[in-house]
PDB file of C-alpha atoms in Angstrom:
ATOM      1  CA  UNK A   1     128.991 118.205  31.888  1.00  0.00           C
ATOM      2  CA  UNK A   2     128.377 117.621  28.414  1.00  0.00           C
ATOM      3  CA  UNK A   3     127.900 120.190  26.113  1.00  0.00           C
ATOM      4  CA  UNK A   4     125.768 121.277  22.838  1.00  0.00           C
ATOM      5  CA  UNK A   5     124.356 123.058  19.993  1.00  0.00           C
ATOM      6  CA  UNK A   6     121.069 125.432  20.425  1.00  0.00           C
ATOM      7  CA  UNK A   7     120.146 128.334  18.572  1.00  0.00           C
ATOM      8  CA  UNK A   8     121.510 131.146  19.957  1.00  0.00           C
ATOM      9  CA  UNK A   9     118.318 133.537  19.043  1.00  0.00           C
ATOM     10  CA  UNK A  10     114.978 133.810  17.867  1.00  0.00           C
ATOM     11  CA  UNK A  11     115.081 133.580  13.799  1.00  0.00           C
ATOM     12  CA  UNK A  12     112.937 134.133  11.227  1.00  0.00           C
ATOM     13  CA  UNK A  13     113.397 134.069   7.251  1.00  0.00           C
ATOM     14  CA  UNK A  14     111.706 133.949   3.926  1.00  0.00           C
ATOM     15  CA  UNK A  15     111.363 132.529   0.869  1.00  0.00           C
ATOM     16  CA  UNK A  16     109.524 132.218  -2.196  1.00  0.00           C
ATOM     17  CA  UNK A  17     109.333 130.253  -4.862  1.00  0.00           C
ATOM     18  CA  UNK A  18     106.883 129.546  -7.967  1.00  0.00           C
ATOM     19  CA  UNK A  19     104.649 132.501  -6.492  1.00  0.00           C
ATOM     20  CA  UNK A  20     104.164 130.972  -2.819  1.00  0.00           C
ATOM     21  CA  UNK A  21     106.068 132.176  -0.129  1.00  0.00           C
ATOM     22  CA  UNK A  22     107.346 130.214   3.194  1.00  0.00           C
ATOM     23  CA  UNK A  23     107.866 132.234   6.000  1.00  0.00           C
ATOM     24  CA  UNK A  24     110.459 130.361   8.790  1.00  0.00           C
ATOM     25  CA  UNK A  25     110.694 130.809  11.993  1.00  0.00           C
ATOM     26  CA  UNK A  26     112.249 129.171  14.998  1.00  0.00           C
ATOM     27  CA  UNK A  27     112.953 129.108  18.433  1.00  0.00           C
ATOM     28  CA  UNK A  28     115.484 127.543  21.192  1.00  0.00           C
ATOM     29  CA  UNK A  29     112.952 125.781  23.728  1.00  0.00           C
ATOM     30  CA  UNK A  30     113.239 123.392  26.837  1.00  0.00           C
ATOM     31  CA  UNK A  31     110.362 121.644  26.518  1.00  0.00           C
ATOM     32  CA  UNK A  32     107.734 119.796  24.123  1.00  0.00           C
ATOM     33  CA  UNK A  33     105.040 122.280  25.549  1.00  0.00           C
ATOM     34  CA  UNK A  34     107.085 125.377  24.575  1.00  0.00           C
ATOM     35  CA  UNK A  35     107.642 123.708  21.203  1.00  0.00           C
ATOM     36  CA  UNK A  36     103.988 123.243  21.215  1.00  0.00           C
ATOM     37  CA  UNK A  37     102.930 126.592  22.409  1.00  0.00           C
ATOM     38  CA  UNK A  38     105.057 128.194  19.124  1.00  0.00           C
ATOM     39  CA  UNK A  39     103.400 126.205  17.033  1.00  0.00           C
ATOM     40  CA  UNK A  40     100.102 127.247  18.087  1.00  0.00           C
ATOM     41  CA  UNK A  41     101.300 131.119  18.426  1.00  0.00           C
ATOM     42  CA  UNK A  42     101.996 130.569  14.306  1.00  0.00           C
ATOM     43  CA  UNK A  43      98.492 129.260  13.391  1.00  0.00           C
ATOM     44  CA  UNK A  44      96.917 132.169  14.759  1.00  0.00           C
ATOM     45  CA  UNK A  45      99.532 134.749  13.325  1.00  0.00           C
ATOM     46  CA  UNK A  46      99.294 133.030  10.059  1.00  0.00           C
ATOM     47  CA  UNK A  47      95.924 131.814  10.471  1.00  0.00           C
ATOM     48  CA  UNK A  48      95.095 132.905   6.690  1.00  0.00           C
ATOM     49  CA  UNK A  49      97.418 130.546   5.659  1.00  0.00           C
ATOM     50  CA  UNK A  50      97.297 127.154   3.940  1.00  0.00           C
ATOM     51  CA  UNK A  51      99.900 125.185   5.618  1.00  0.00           C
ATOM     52  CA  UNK A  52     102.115 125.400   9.055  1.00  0.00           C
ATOM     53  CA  UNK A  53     104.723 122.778   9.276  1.00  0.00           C
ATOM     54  CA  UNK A  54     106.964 121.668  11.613  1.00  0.00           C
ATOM     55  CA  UNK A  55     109.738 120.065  13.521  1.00  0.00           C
ATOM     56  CA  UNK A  56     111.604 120.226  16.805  1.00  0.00           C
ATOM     57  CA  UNK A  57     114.152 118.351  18.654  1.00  0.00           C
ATOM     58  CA  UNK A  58     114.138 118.450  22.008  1.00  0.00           C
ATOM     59  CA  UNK A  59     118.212 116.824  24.114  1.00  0.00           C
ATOM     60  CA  UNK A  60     116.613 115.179  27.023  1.00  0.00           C
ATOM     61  CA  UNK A  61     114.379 112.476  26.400  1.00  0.00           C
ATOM     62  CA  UNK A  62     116.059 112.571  22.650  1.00  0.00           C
ATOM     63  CA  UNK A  63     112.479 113.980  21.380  1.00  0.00           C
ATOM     64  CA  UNK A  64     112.521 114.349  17.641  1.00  0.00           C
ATOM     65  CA  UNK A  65     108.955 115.219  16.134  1.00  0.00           C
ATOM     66  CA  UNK A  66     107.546 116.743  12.856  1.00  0.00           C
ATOM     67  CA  UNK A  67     104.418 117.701  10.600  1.00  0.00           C
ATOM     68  CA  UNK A  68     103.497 118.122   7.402  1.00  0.00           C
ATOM     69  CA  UNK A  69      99.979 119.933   8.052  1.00  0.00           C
ATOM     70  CA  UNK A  70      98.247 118.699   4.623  1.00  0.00           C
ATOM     71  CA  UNK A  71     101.579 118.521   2.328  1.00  0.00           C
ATOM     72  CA  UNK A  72     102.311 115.630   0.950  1.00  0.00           C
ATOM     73  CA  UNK A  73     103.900 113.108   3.213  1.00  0.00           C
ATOM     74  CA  UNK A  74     107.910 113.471   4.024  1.00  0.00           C
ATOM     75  CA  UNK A  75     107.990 117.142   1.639  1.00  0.00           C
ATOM     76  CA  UNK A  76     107.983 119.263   4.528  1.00  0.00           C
ATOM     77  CA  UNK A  77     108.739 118.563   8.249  1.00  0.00           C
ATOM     78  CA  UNK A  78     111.068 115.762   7.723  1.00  0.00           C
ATOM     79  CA  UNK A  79     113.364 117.908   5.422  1.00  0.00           C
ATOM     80  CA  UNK A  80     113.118 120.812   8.052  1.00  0.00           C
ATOM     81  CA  UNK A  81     113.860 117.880  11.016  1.00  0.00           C
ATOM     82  CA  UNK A  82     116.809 117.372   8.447  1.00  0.00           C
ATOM     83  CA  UNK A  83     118.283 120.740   8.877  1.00  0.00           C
ATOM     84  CA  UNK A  84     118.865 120.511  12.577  1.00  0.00           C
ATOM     85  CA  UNK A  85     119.823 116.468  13.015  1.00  0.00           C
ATOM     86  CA  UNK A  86     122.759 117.545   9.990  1.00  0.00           C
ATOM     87  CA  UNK A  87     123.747 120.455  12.336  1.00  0.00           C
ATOM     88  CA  UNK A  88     124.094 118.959  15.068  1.00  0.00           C
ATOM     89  CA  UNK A  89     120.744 121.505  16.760  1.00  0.00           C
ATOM     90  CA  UNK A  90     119.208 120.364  19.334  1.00  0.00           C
ATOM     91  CA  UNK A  91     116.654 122.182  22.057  1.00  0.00           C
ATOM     92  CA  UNK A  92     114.846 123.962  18.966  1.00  0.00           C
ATOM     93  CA  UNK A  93     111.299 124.339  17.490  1.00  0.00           C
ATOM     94  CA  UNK A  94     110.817 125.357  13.795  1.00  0.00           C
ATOM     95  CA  UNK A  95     107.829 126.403  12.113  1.00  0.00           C
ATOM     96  CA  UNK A  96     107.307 126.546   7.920  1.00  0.00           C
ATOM     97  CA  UNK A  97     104.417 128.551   6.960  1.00  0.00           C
ATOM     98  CA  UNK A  98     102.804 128.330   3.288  1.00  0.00           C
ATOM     99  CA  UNK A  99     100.932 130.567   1.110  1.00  0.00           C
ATOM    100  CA  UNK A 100     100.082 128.538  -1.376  1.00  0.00           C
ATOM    101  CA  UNK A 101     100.637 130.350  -4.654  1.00  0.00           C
ATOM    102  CA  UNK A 102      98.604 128.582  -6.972  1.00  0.00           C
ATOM    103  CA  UNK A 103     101.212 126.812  -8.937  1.00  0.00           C
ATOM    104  CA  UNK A 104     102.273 123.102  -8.001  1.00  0.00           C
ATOM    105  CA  UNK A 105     106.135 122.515  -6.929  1.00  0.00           C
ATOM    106  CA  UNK A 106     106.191 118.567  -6.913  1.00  0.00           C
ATOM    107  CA  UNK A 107     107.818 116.343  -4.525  1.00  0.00           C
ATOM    108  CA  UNK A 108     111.243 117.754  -4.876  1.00  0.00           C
ATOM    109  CA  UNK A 109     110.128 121.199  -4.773  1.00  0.00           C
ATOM    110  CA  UNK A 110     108.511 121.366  -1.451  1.00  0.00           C
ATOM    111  CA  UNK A 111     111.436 119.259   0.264  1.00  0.00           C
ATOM    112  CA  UNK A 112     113.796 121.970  -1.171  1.00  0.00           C
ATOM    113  CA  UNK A 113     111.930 124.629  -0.376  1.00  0.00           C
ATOM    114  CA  UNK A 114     110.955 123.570   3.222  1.00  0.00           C
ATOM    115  CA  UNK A 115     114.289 122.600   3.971  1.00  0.00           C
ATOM    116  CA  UNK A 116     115.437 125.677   2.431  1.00  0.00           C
ATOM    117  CA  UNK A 117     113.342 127.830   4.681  1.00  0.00           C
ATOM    118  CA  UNK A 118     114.610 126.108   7.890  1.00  0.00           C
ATOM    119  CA  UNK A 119     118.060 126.521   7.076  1.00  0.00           C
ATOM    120  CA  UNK A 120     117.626 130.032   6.110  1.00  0.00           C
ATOM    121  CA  UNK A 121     115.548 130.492   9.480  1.00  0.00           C
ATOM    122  CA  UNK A 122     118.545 128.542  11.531  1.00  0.00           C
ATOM    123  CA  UNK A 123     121.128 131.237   9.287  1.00  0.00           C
ATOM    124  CA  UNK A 124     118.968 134.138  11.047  1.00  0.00           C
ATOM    125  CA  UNK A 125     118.583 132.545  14.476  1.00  0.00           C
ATOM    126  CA  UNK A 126     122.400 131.578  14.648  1.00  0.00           C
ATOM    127  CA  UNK A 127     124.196 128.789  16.909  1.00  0.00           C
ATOM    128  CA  UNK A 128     125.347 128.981  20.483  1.00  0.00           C
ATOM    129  CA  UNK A 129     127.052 125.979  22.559  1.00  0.00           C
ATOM    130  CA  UNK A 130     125.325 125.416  25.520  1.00  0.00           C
ATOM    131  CA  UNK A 131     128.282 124.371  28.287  1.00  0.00           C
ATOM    132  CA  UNK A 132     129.918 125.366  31.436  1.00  0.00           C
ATOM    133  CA  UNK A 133     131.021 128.776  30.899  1.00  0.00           C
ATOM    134  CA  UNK A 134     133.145 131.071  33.067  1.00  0.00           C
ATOM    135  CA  UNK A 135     132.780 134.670  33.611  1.00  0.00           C
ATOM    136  CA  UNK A 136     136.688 136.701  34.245  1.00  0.00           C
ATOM    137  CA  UNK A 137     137.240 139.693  34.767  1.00  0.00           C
ATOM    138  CA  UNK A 138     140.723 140.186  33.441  1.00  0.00           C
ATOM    139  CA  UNK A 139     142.864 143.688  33.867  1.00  0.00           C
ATOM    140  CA  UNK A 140     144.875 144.451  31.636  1.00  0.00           C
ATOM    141  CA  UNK A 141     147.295 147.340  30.626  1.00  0.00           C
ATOM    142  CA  UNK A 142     146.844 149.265  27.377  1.00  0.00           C
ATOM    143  CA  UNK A 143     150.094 148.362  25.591  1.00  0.00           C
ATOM    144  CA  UNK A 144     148.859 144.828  26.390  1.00  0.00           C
ATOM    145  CA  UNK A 145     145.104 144.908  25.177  1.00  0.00           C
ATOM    146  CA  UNK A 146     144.938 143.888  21.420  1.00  0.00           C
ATOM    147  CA  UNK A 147     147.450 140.854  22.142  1.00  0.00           C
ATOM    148  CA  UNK A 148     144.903 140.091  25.175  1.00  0.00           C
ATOM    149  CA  UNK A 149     141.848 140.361  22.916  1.00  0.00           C
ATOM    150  CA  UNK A 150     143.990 138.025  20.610  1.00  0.00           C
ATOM    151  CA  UNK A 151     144.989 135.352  23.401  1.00  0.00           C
ATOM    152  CA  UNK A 152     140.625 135.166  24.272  1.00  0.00           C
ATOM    153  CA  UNK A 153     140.076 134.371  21.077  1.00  0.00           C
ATOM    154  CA  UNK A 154     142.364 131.722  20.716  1.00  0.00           C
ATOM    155  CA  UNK A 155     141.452 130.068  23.749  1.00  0.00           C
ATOM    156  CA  UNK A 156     138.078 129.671  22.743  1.00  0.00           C
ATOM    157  CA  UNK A 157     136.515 132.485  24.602  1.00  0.00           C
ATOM    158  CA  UNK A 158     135.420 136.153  23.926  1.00  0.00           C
ATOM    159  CA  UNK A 159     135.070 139.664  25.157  1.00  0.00           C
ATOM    160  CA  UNK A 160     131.684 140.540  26.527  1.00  0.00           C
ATOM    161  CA  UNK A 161     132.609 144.103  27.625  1.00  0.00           C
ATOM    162  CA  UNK A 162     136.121 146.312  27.740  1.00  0.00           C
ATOM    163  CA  UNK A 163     135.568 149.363  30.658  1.00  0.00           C
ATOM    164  CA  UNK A 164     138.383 151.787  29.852  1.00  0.00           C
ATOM    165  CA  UNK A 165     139.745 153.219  32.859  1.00  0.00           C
ATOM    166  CA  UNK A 166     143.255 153.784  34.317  1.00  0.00           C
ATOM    167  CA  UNK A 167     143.850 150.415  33.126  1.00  0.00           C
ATOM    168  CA  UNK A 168     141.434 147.992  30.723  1.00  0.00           C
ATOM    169  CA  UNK A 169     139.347 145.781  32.477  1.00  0.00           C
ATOM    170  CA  UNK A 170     137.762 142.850  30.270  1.00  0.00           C
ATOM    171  CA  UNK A 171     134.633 140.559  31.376  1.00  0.00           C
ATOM    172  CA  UNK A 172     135.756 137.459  29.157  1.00  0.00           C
ATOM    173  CA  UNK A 173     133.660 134.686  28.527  1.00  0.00           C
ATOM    174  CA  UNK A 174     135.759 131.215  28.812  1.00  0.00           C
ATOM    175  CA  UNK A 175     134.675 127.768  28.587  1.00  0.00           C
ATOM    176  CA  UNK A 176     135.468 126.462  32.430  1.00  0.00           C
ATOM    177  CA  UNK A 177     137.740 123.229  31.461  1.00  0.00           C
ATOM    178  CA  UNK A 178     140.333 126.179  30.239  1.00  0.00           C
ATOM    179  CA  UNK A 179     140.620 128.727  32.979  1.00  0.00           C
ATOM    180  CA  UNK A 180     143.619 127.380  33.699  1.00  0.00           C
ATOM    181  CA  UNK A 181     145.182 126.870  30.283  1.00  0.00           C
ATOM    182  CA  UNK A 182     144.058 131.180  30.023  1.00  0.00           C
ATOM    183  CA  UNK A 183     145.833 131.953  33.331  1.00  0.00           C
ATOM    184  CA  UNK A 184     148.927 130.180  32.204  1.00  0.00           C
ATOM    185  CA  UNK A 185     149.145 132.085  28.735  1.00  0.00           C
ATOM    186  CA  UNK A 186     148.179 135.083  30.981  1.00  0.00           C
ATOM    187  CA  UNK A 187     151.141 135.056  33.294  1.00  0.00           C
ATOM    188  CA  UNK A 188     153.348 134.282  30.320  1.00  0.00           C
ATOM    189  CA  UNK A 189     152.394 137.332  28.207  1.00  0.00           C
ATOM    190  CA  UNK A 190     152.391 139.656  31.687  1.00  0.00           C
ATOM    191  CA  UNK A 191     155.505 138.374  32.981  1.00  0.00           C
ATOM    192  CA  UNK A 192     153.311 137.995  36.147  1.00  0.00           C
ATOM    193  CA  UNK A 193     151.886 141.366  36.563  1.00  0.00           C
ATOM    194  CA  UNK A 194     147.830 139.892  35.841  1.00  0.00           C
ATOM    195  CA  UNK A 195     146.032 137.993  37.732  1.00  0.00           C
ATOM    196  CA  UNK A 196     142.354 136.316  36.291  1.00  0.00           C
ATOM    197  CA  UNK A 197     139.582 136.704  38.554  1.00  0.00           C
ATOM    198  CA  UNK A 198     137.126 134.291  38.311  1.00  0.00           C
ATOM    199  CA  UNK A 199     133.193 136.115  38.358  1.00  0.00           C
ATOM    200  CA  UNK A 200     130.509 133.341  37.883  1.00  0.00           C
ATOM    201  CA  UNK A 201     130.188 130.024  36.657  1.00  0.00           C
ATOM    202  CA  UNK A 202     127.466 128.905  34.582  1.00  0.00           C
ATOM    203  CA  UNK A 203     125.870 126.558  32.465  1.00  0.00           C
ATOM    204  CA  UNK A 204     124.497 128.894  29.705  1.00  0.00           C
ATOM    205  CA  UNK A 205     124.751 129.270  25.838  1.00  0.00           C
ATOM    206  CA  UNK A 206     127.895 131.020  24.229  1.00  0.00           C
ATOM    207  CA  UNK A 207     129.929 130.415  20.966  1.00  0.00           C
ATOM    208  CA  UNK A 208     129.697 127.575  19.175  1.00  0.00           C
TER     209      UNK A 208
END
């Protein structure tokens, strides 16, 4: 199964320039009417507000769609769109809002400043790769530990929880293709004395 980039939380940011502010704020969705519904959950949160623009991008159906809500055409939700297309984000809804301080920016200055905000909000929000991810439970002796911790990392996974008991039990997460690659390396720095024991597998977001 293939796998991609989502944002890995909610995210929100802001920024201000020339006296008016842009408040970002974005979500990982799964559908053009969640997109929707977060767009409409701004207007009335921000409903003071001059301007609400937007993008989202949504993997199946390759849905792309923006709006510039009253700014000038391509300043706004086409620069935002921009963020996430460069980034390689997909499954994700981001809102701009505007209050208009009372001083002009131009062209150039909403497209930087709208663009700006989504990055910023996509900065906040973070990035997870959505994939086929397994769940191990992995003991390990103490004198072993850090070099265990070390050997996750490098196989591309990490440590969702270490329960110290008589020995150290890990719950790593692992992307599935390389349970076997992990085991290997496993063996090799136990000699043999730990065995992986696959929990769960699941198609759900984890590191990029």
């Amino acid at each position: 199964m293939d796998s991609y980039l989502v944002p890995r939380d909610y995210g929100e940011a802001e920024f201000v320039e020339k006296r008016s502010r842009f408040i970002g704020q974005l979500w990982r969705v799964d559908s053009e009417e969640e997109a929707r519904a977060h767009i409409e959950e701004v207007r009335k949160k921000h409903h003071d507000a001059r301007h609400h623009c937007f993008c989202y991008a949504l993997r199946e159906g390759n849905i792309l769609r923006y709006g510039d809500d009253g700014e000038p055409q391509g300043t706004a939700g086409q620069p935002m769109l921009n963020i996430f297309l460069k980034e390689e984000v997909t499954n994700v809804v981001c809102v701009v809002t505007r209050y208009f301080g009372g001083i002009l920016l131009g062209a150039g200055g909403l497209t930087r400043a709208y663009g700006g905000t989504a990055k910023l909000a996509l900065n906040a929000a973070g990035i997870s790769r959505m994939r086929l991810w397994a769940t191990l439970a992995v003991p390990c002796p103490y004198p072993l530990y850090e070099r265990m911790r070390l050997l996750v990392e490098k196989c591309g996974g990490t440590v969702n929880n270490a329960d110290f008991g008589t020995d150290v039990l890990l719950s790593v997460l692992l992307p599935s293709e390389d349970v076997d690659d992990f085991q290997d390396r496993v063996t090799e720095l136990s000699a043999g004395t730990v065995e992986v024991l696959l929990e769960e597998e699941r198609f759900q977001p984890g590191p990029p």
